[in-house]
């Protein structure tokens, strides 16, 4: 079994076995699940996003690396119990469901950044899990802001999370590392998570990582570990808007409002709303309404028509994902759709069908496809739209260009000329996630200009 592993995976297993509590933060595609399973002590509880579990990712990994092992899987959303309301319904609580309230040999938290919210019910439930070992797995330990690491640190160092200790108080810990702003409300000054700023002037990233994570965190980069992956070819195809699309884009840009040929009104009443509408318009009018009109989707259809193998198509907006699936059908390809608007089970069924080769195209939103999934049945990804979070775009690519991929991979960016599409692409090239989330109104207006 171990002879099938790569050198960095063997080192990762040794690291995990050497710690009762450990964080494995390798970049996506480096085989974190295999390392955790082979280091784990039974009985094992795997907690992960519903879509990842429903998609069979852990079923496949368990069958490959620990067949017959005593492993239980549960989604984060299924970890906490429920209580009845006065209205006769029920609501989730922060209590752990009785079936998970036992002593586990190992708890594996997959995509562990899901517990970054201190007050969410599944975070409160996860903190009540009893185990001999706990492994935190994620390629994005700090998806937005550095202070979101607090819960992960509490899980990693439970002895320091007791009252009076270094991780016993969120605000005491925050004040030690970050600038704190003031937000004014009816009752005077209100301090909240939203006004935690950047590092204090006397603090830096290296100090933050060394002081907080210590020797219980291991993070390796793809470029340092994967020397023998199949080649990756990345290209960009720039397309023109069709006339009706160009007209709508021009009017939205100038007047925040346009009317389509059907008579439907498309309006945006703020700078941020205008930017969203413009971004949707660059993909195609069928994203804004039922009208057909898109240089970008025409190009997608052509690419899929000539495509002999399975393809992953990603977009940012749900309506764009649906439009991509329609164009895949017009190209004569069987397609399934994955986005946040369909059930977790349906998303999982779609992923399984794609991985089994039952359909040729998987059209997915970036927010649902970028984490935890292995989609290496595809050797081509077409990015119709991009997320404003640079890491999310990179993670989508890593769904197919990863360990287990045996064919050369092609990544194609479709970009609409003379549009917000080009400007966002330029901005993404020089930004990190935290900078992108800090864009203000002035920045938005520049993008839409």
Short mmCIF file of C-alpha atoms in Angstrom, two decimals:
data_model
loop_
_atom_site.label_atom_id
_atom_site.label_comp_id
_atom_site.label_asym_id
_atom_site.label_seq_id
_atom_site.Cartn_x
_atom_site.Cartn_y
_atom_site.Cartn_z
CA UNK A 1 0.00 0.00 0.00
CA UNK A 2 2.67 2.50 1.04
CA UNK A 3 4.67 1.81 -2.10
CA UNK A 4 1.91 3.56 -4.08
CA UNK A 5 2.46 6.82 -2.22
CA UNK A 6 4.64 9.75 -3.14
CA UNK A 7 7.50 10.96 -0.97
CA UNK A 8 5.63 13.96 0.41
CA UNK A 9 2.69 11.73 1.35
CA UNK A 10 4.92 9.36 3.31
CA UNK A 11 6.38 12.37 5.14
CA UNK A 12 2.86 13.65 5.79
CA UNK A 13 1.77 10.34 7.32
CA UNK A 14 4.79 10.36 9.60
CA UNK A 15 3.99 13.94 10.63
CA UNK A 16 0.36 13.10 11.43
CA UNK A 17 1.26 9.98 13.38
CA UNK A 18 3.66 12.07 15.46
CA UNK A 19 0.91 14.41 16.73
CA UNK A 20 -2.36 13.78 18.53
CA UNK A 21 -3.70 16.96 16.98
CA UNK A 22 -2.35 18.14 13.64
CA UNK A 23 -3.22 20.39 10.71
CA UNK A 24 -2.40 19.27 7.18
CA UNK A 25 -2.68 22.34 4.96
CA UNK A 26 -1.11 21.03 1.74
CA UNK A 27 -2.23 22.75 -1.45
CA UNK A 28 -5.14 21.11 -3.29
CA UNK A 29 -4.30 17.98 -5.25
CA UNK A 30 -1.53 16.64 -2.98
CA UNK A 31 -3.53 13.71 -1.55
CA UNK A 32 -4.37 14.91 1.96
CA UNK A 33 -7.19 12.38 2.46
CA UNK A 34 -4.91 9.39 1.79
CA UNK A 35 -2.36 10.70 4.29
CA UNK A 36 -5.01 11.23 6.96
CA UNK A 37 -6.62 7.82 6.47
CA UNK A 38 -3.33 5.95 6.63
CA UNK A 39 -2.27 7.82 9.77
CA UNK A 40 -5.65 7.52 11.51
CA UNK A 41 -6.51 5.21 14.39
CA UNK A 42 -9.91 3.49 14.33
CA UNK A 43 -12.75 4.13 14.87
CA UNK A 44 -12.56 7.05 12.45
CA UNK A 45 -15.06 9.87 11.99
CA UNK A 46 -14.79 11.89 8.78
CA UNK A 47 -16.61 15.23 8.86
CA UNK A 48 -16.82 17.11 5.57
CA UNK A 49 -18.98 19.26 3.28
CA UNK A 50 -22.16 17.49 2.19
CA UNK A 51 -21.31 17.74 -1.49
CA UNK A 52 -17.90 16.15 -1.02
CA UNK A 53 -19.36 13.23 0.91
CA UNK A 54 -22.35 12.82 -1.42
CA UNK A 55 -19.97 12.90 -4.38
CA UNK A 56 -18.33 9.73 -3.08
CA UNK A 57 -14.87 11.23 -2.64
CA UNK A 58 -14.29 9.65 0.75
CA UNK A 59 -15.96 6.37 -0.27
CA UNK A 60 -13.38 6.07 -3.03
CA UNK A 61 -10.48 7.04 -0.78
CA UNK A 62 -11.49 4.60 1.96
CA UNK A 63 -11.93 1.77 -0.54
CA UNK A 64 -8.47 2.51 -1.93
CA UNK A 65 -6.45 3.15 1.21
CA UNK A 66 -8.31 1.65 4.19
CA UNK A 67 -10.72 -1.02 2.88
CA UNK A 68 -12.73 -2.56 5.70
CA UNK A 69 -11.76 0.15 8.18
CA UNK A 70 -14.26 1.34 10.78
CA UNK A 71 -15.07 4.73 9.25
CA UNK A 72 -18.17 6.87 9.75
CA UNK A 73 -18.91 9.87 7.55
CA UNK A 74 -21.08 12.87 8.42
CA UNK A 75 -21.62 16.25 6.79
CA UNK A 76 -20.94 19.36 8.84
CA UNK A 77 -24.62 20.22 8.53
CA UNK A 78 -25.54 16.83 10.04
CA UNK A 79 -23.23 17.02 13.03
CA UNK A 80 -25.43 19.09 15.33
CA UNK A 81 -28.74 18.04 16.88
CA UNK A 82 -32.09 19.76 16.54
CA UNK A 83 -34.67 21.04 19.01
CA UNK A 84 -38.38 21.67 18.67
CA UNK A 85 -39.68 25.21 18.35
CA UNK A 86 -42.86 26.64 19.83
CA UNK A 87 -44.32 26.73 16.33
CA UNK A 88 -44.05 22.95 16.10
CA UNK A 89 -41.03 22.82 13.81
CA UNK A 90 -37.39 22.25 14.64
CA UNK A 91 -34.11 24.13 14.45
CA UNK A 92 -30.46 23.14 14.68
CA UNK A 93 -28.59 23.58 17.93
CA UNK A 94 -24.95 23.60 18.88
CA UNK A 95 -25.33 20.24 20.62
CA UNK A 96 -23.66 17.17 19.19
CA UNK A 97 -26.00 14.47 17.87
CA UNK A 98 -26.03 11.48 20.27
CA UNK A 99 -24.72 9.05 17.64
CA UNK A 100 -21.50 11.08 17.34
CA UNK A 101 -21.09 11.68 21.08
CA UNK A 102 -18.62 8.89 21.71
CA UNK A 103 -14.86 8.46 21.92
CA UNK A 104 -13.35 8.31 18.44
CA UNK A 105 -9.89 7.05 17.66
CA UNK A 106 -9.49 9.78 15.05
CA UNK A 107 -11.67 12.66 13.87
CA UNK A 108 -10.80 13.99 10.41
CA UNK A 109 -12.22 17.43 9.60
CA UNK A 110 -12.09 17.70 5.81
CA UNK A 111 -12.16 21.24 4.39
CA UNK A 112 -11.66 22.27 8.01
CA UNK A 113 -12.13 25.97 7.22
CA UNK A 114 -15.87 25.19 7.34
CA UNK A 115 -15.64 25.62 11.12
CA UNK A 116 -14.23 29.16 10.90
CA UNK A 117 -17.52 30.64 12.12
CA UNK A 118 -17.28 30.70 15.91
CA UNK A 119 -21.03 30.68 16.47
CA UNK A 120 -22.32 28.34 13.78
CA UNK A 121 -24.08 25.26 15.10
CA UNK A 122 -21.79 22.77 13.43
CA UNK A 123 -18.72 24.56 14.80
CA UNK A 124 -20.12 24.38 18.31
CA UNK A 125 -20.92 20.69 17.77
CA UNK A 126 -17.48 19.95 16.30
CA UNK A 127 -15.81 21.42 19.38
CA UNK A 128 -17.68 18.84 21.49
CA UNK A 129 -16.29 15.83 19.61
CA UNK A 130 -14.28 13.50 21.84
CA UNK A 131 -11.31 11.80 20.23
CA UNK A 132 -7.81 10.52 20.79
CA UNK A 133 -6.61 12.19 17.57
CA UNK A 134 -7.88 15.03 15.37
CA UNK A 135 -6.61 15.92 11.91
CA UNK A 136 -7.58 19.20 10.25
CA UNK A 137 -7.40 19.08 6.45
CA UNK A 138 -7.76 22.06 4.13
CA UNK A 139 -5.93 23.72 1.28
CA UNK A 140 -7.36 27.11 2.33
CA UNK A 141 -6.86 27.41 6.11
CA UNK A 142 -7.47 31.16 5.94
CA UNK A 143 -10.01 31.64 3.12
CA UNK A 144 -10.71 35.31 3.80
CA UNK A 145 -9.18 36.92 6.89
CA UNK A 146 -6.35 35.83 9.17
CA UNK A 147 -8.49 36.10 12.31
CA UNK A 148 -10.74 33.32 10.98
CA UNK A 149 -8.03 30.87 12.09
CA UNK A 150 -9.18 31.17 15.72
CA UNK A 151 -11.47 28.10 15.85
CA UNK A 152 -8.96 25.93 13.99
CA UNK A 153 -6.35 26.93 16.55
CA UNK A 154 -8.70 26.09 19.41
CA UNK A 155 -9.27 22.63 17.94
CA UNK A 156 -5.55 22.18 17.36
CA UNK A 157 -4.59 23.33 20.87
CA UNK A 158 -7.57 22.48 23.15
CA UNK A 159 -5.37 22.87 26.22
CA UNK A 160 -4.89 26.56 25.31
CA UNK A 161 -8.60 27.08 24.59
CA UNK A 162 -9.63 26.92 28.25
CA UNK A 163 -10.73 30.12 30.06
CA UNK A 164 -7.78 32.28 30.99
CA UNK A 165 -5.47 30.63 28.47
CA UNK A 166 -4.09 32.13 25.26
CA UNK A 167 -6.98 30.86 23.09
CA UNK A 168 -9.63 31.09 25.79
CA UNK A 169 -10.98 34.46 24.61
CA UNK A 170 -11.49 35.40 20.98
CA UNK A 171 -11.28 39.16 21.53
CA UNK A 172 -8.21 38.93 23.76
CA UNK A 173 -6.49 36.86 21.07
CA UNK A 174 -7.62 39.25 18.30
CA UNK A 175 -6.40 42.33 20.15
CA UNK A 176 -3.00 40.68 20.51
CA UNK A 177 -2.61 40.38 16.73
CA UNK A 178 -4.90 42.76 14.84
CA UNK A 179 -6.01 46.35 14.64
CA UNK A 180 -9.54 46.75 16.02
CA UNK A 181 -11.90 49.32 14.53
CA UNK A 182 -15.04 50.87 15.98
CA UNK A 183 -18.51 50.57 14.55
CA UNK A 184 -21.15 52.95 15.82
CA UNK A 185 -24.71 51.84 16.48
CA UNK A 186 -27.77 53.06 18.40
CA UNK A 187 -26.27 51.99 21.69
CA UNK A 188 -22.90 53.61 21.08
CA UNK A 189 -19.75 51.84 20.00
CA UNK A 190 -20.29 48.28 18.85
CA UNK A 191 -17.30 46.00 18.34
CA UNK A 192 -17.85 43.09 15.96
CA UNK A 193 -15.96 40.63 13.73
CA UNK A 194 -16.51 42.98 10.80
CA UNK A 195 -14.22 45.64 12.18
CA UNK A 196 -11.18 43.46 12.84
CA UNK A 197 -8.50 44.98 10.66
CA UNK A 198 -5.06 44.05 9.39
CA UNK A 199 -2.14 42.95 11.53
CA UNK A 200 -0.91 45.37 14.14
CA UNK A 201 2.14 47.31 13.07
CA UNK A 202 4.35 45.22 15.36
CA UNK A 203 3.03 41.93 13.93
CA UNK A 204 3.82 40.07 10.72
CA UNK A 205 2.72 36.89 8.92
CA UNK A 206 5.78 34.87 9.86
CA UNK A 207 5.32 35.76 13.52
CA UNK A 208 1.60 34.91 13.33
CA UNK A 209 2.23 31.48 11.80
CA UNK A 210 5.11 30.52 14.07
CA UNK A 211 3.44 31.71 17.28
CA UNK A 212 0.01 30.24 16.57
CA UNK A 213 0.45 27.10 14.49
CA UNK A 214 3.74 25.95 15.95
CA UNK A 215 4.90 22.43 15.07
CA UNK A 216 1.38 21.01 14.61
CA UNK A 217 0.88 22.40 11.10
CA UNK A 218 2.33 21.06 7.85
CA UNK A 219 1.90 22.89 4.53
CA UNK A 220 3.54 21.85 1.25
CA UNK A 221 3.27 23.49 -2.17
CA UNK A 222 2.37 21.65 -5.35
CA UNK A 223 5.44 22.90 -7.18
CA UNK A 224 7.66 21.37 -4.50
CA UNK A 225 5.91 17.99 -4.40
CA UNK A 226 4.53 17.16 -7.83
CA UNK A 227 7.37 16.94 -10.30
CA UNK A 228 5.82 14.26 -12.51
CA UNK A 229 2.28 15.50 -13.12
CA UNK A 230 1.16 15.45 -16.76
CA UNK A 231 1.80 18.77 -18.53
CA UNK A 232 -0.68 21.61 -18.10
CA UNK A 233 -1.43 23.92 -21.03
CA UNK A 234 -3.25 27.16 -20.21
CA UNK A 235 -4.68 29.40 -22.90
CA UNK A 236 -7.06 32.32 -23.31
CA UNK A 237 -9.67 32.78 -26.01
CA UNK A 238 -10.94 36.34 -26.42
CA UNK A 239 -14.39 36.67 -27.97
CA UNK A 240 -16.53 39.54 -29.19
CA UNK A 241 -20.04 40.32 -28.03
CA UNK A 242 -22.86 39.73 -30.48
CA UNK A 243 -24.70 42.95 -31.45
CA UNK A 244 -27.64 42.60 -29.03
CA UNK A 245 -25.25 41.74 -26.21
CA UNK A 246 -23.05 44.74 -26.99
CA UNK A 247 -26.07 47.06 -27.01
CA UNK A 248 -27.27 45.82 -23.62
CA UNK A 249 -23.78 46.07 -22.14
CA UNK A 250 -23.31 49.64 -23.40
CA UNK A 251 -26.65 50.78 -21.97
CA UNK A 252 -26.09 49.09 -18.61
CA UNK A 253 -22.67 50.69 -18.37
CA UNK A 254 -23.97 54.18 -19.22
CA UNK A 255 -27.43 54.32 -17.64
CA UNK A 256 -27.56 51.33 -15.23
CA UNK A 257 -30.57 50.07 -17.22
CA UNK A 258 -31.35 48.38 -20.54
CA UNK A 259 -34.30 46.82 -22.33
CA UNK A 260 -33.89 43.58 -24.22
CA UNK A 261 -35.62 42.90 -27.53
CA UNK A 262 -38.31 40.97 -25.64
CA UNK A 263 -39.18 44.16 -23.77
CA UNK A 264 -37.73 42.87 -20.49
CA UNK A 265 -36.10 45.52 -18.32
CA UNK A 266 -32.67 44.81 -16.81
CA UNK A 267 -31.68 47.36 -14.19
CA UNK A 268 -28.98 47.88 -11.59
CA UNK A 269 -29.38 50.49 -8.87
CA UNK A 270 -25.92 50.52 -7.31
CA UNK A 271 -22.29 50.35 -8.38
CA UNK A 272 -21.95 46.79 -7.11
CA UNK A 273 -25.24 45.78 -8.73
CA UNK A 274 -24.12 47.33 -12.00
CA UNK A 275 -20.89 45.35 -11.92
CA UNK A 276 -22.80 42.09 -11.40
CA UNK A 277 -25.13 42.82 -14.32
CA UNK A 278 -22.23 43.79 -16.57
CA UNK A 279 -20.38 40.60 -15.65
CA UNK A 280 -23.47 38.53 -16.45
CA UNK A 281 -23.94 40.39 -19.71
CA UNK A 282 -20.37 39.58 -20.81
CA UNK A 283 -21.30 35.90 -20.55
CA UNK A 284 -24.56 36.24 -22.45
CA UNK A 285 -28.05 37.65 -22.55
CA UNK A 286 -29.47 34.23 -21.71
CA UNK A 287 -27.87 34.70 -18.29
CA UNK A 288 -29.97 37.84 -17.81
CA UNK A 289 -33.17 36.45 -19.34
CA UNK A 290 -34.35 33.77 -21.77
CA UNK A 291 -32.90 35.63 -24.73
CA UNK A 292 -30.07 34.10 -26.77
CA UNK A 293 -27.09 36.29 -27.48
CA UNK A 294 -23.52 35.56 -26.45
CA UNK A 295 -20.15 35.53 -28.14
CA UNK A 296 -18.70 33.67 -25.17
CA UNK A 297 -21.34 30.93 -25.07
CA UNK A 298 -21.13 30.56 -28.84
CA UNK A 299 -17.40 29.89 -28.39
CA UNK A 300 -18.13 27.40 -25.61
CA UNK A 301 -20.58 25.53 -27.81
CA UNK A 302 -18.02 25.34 -30.61
CA UNK A 303 -15.33 24.05 -28.24
CA UNK A 304 -17.64 21.36 -26.87
CA UNK A 305 -18.85 20.32 -30.33
CA UNK A 306 -15.28 19.49 -31.35
CA UNK A 307 -14.36 17.99 -27.98
CA UNK A 308 -14.00 14.18 -27.82
CA UNK A 309 -13.38 13.79 -24.09
CA UNK A 310 -14.96 14.76 -20.74
CA UNK A 311 -14.85 18.46 -19.89
CA UNK A 312 -15.33 20.50 -16.73
CA UNK A 313 -17.00 23.88 -17.39
CA UNK A 314 -17.02 26.41 -14.55
CA UNK A 315 -18.74 29.76 -14.08
CA UNK A 316 -19.45 32.14 -11.22
CA UNK A 317 -23.21 32.74 -11.52
CA UNK A 318 -25.80 29.98 -11.28
CA UNK A 319 -27.65 31.31 -14.31
CA UNK A 320 -24.39 31.10 -16.24
CA UNK A 321 -23.92 27.47 -15.19
CA UNK A 322 -27.43 26.67 -16.46
CA UNK A 323 -26.74 28.50 -19.74
CA UNK A 324 -23.51 26.52 -20.17
CA UNK A 325 -25.40 23.25 -19.71
CA UNK A 326 -27.93 24.33 -22.35
CA UNK A 327 -25.12 25.08 -24.80
CA UNK A 328 -23.49 21.71 -24.00
CA UNK A 329 -26.77 20.06 -24.98
CA UNK A 330 -26.85 22.09 -28.20
CA UNK A 331 -23.34 20.78 -28.91
CA UNK A 332 -24.68 17.24 -28.64
CA UNK A 333 -23.11 16.51 -25.27
CA UNK A 334 -24.72 15.02 -22.19
CA UNK A 335 -24.32 17.46 -19.30
CA UNK A 336 -25.01 17.66 -15.58
CA UNK A 337 -25.20 20.78 -13.43
CA UNK A 338 -23.73 21.45 -10.00
CA UNK A 339 -24.39 24.67 -8.07
CA UNK A 340 -25.68 25.79 -4.70
CA UNK A 341 -29.28 25.94 -5.87
CA UNK A 342 -29.70 22.17 -6.11
CA UNK A 343 -29.69 19.64 -3.31
CA UNK A 344 -26.51 18.13 -1.94
CA UNK A 345 -27.64 14.68 -3.05
CA UNK A 346 -28.33 15.89 -6.59
CA UNK A 347 -24.90 17.50 -6.71
CA UNK A 348 -23.31 14.30 -5.49
CA UNK A 349 -25.18 12.21 -8.06
CA UNK A 350 -24.05 14.57 -10.81
CA UNK A 351 -20.40 14.31 -9.79
CA UNK A 352 -20.58 10.52 -9.62
CA UNK A 353 -22.20 10.31 -13.06
CA UNK A 354 -19.46 12.50 -14.50
CA UNK A 355 -16.66 10.53 -12.86
CA UNK A 356 -18.16 7.26 -14.15
CA UNK A 357 -18.22 8.63 -17.69
CA UNK A 358 -22.02 8.60 -17.98
CA UNK A 359 -22.06 12.23 -19.11
CA UNK A 360 -19.47 14.19 -21.06
CA UNK A 361 -19.74 17.65 -19.49
CA UNK A 362 -19.99 18.82 -15.88
CA UNK A 363 -21.12 22.47 -15.60
CA UNK A 364 -20.43 23.81 -12.13
CA UNK A 365 -20.36 27.00 -10.10
CA UNK A 366 -16.96 27.89 -8.69
CA UNK A 367 -18.23 28.10 -5.12
CA UNK A 368 -19.35 24.45 -5.12
CA UNK A 369 -16.69 22.82 -7.28
CA UNK A 370 -13.51 24.37 -5.90
CA UNK A 371 -13.25 22.30 -2.71
CA UNK A 372 -12.68 18.68 -1.89
CA UNK A 373 -13.64 17.00 -5.16
CA UNK A 374 -11.57 14.79 -7.43
CA UNK A 375 -12.65 15.21 -11.06
CA UNK A 376 -9.69 13.76 -12.90
CA UNK A 377 -11.94 11.89 -15.32
CA UNK A 378 -11.74 15.24 -17.15
CA UNK A 379 -8.56 16.47 -18.78
CA UNK A 380 -9.94 19.85 -19.86
CA UNK A 381 -11.46 22.74 -17.92
CA UNK A 382 -13.16 25.71 -19.58
CA UNK A 383 -13.53 28.76 -17.36
CA UNK A 384 -16.47 30.77 -18.64
CA UNK A 385 -16.35 33.11 -15.64
CA UNK A 386 -13.93 33.62 -12.78
CA UNK A 387 -14.38 34.09 -9.05
CA UNK A 388 -13.15 37.30 -7.45
CA UNK A 389 -11.24 35.08 -5.05
CA UNK A 390 -8.02 34.08 -6.86
CA UNK A 391 -7.57 30.91 -4.82
CA UNK A 392 -11.00 29.65 -5.84
CA UNK A 393 -10.07 29.83 -9.52
CA UNK A 394 -6.86 27.95 -8.82
CA UNK A 395 -8.67 25.30 -6.79
CA UNK A 396 -11.11 24.64 -9.63
CA UNK A 397 -8.16 23.84 -11.89
CA UNK A 398 -6.74 21.53 -9.22
CA UNK A 399 -9.88 19.40 -9.35
CA UNK A 400 -8.54 17.87 -12.58
CA UNK A 401 -4.77 18.57 -12.51
CA UNK A 402 -3.87 16.52 -9.46
CA UNK A 403 -2.54 13.18 -8.26
CA UNK A 404 -4.18 10.42 -10.28
CA UNK A 405 -4.37 12.40 -13.51
CA UNK A 406 -2.64 10.46 -16.29
CA UNK A 407 -3.33 12.69 -19.31
CA UNK A 408 -2.12 16.15 -20.30
CA UNK A 409 -4.51 18.83 -19.02
CA UNK A 410 -5.80 21.84 -20.91
CA UNK A 411 -7.25 24.92 -19.21
CA UNK A 412 -9.08 27.50 -21.35
CA UNK A 413 -10.19 30.95 -20.20
CA UNK A 414 -13.02 32.52 -22.20
CA UNK A 415 -12.80 36.32 -21.97
CA UNK A 416 -15.09 38.90 -23.58
CA UNK A 417 -13.18 41.71 -25.27
CA UNK A 418 -13.58 45.35 -24.18
CA UNK A 419 -15.54 44.49 -21.07
CA UNK A 420 -15.36 44.15 -17.31
CA UNK A 421 -14.20 40.60 -18.05
CA UNK A 422 -10.78 41.87 -19.15
CA UNK A 423 -10.44 44.32 -16.28
CA UNK A 424 -11.28 41.73 -13.61
CA UNK A 425 -8.77 39.33 -15.17
CA UNK A 426 -6.07 42.01 -14.97
CA UNK A 427 -6.95 42.77 -11.37
CA UNK A 428 -6.92 39.10 -10.36
CA UNK A 429 -3.42 38.70 -11.75
CA UNK A 430 -1.97 40.99 -9.11
CA UNK A 431 -4.20 40.41 -6.10
CA UNK A 432 -4.67 37.96 -3.26
CA UNK A 433 -8.02 36.97 -1.75
CA UNK A 434 -7.90 39.41 1.15
CA UNK A 435 -7.19 42.35 -1.16
CA UNK A 436 -10.04 41.41 -3.52
CA UNK A 437 -12.55 41.30 -0.67
CA UNK A 438 -11.52 44.80 0.40
CA UNK A 439 -12.52 46.52 -2.85
CA UNK A 440 -14.49 49.67 -2.24
CA UNK A 441 -17.07 51.60 -4.28
CA UNK A 442 -14.33 53.54 -6.08
CA UNK A 443 -12.71 50.28 -7.15
CA UNK A 444 -16.02 48.90 -8.40
CA UNK A 445 -16.65 52.00 -10.49
CA UNK A 446 -13.20 51.69 -12.06
CA UNK A 447 -13.94 48.09 -13.03
CA UNK A 448 -17.24 49.03 -14.62
CA UNK A 449 -15.79 52.07 -16.40
#
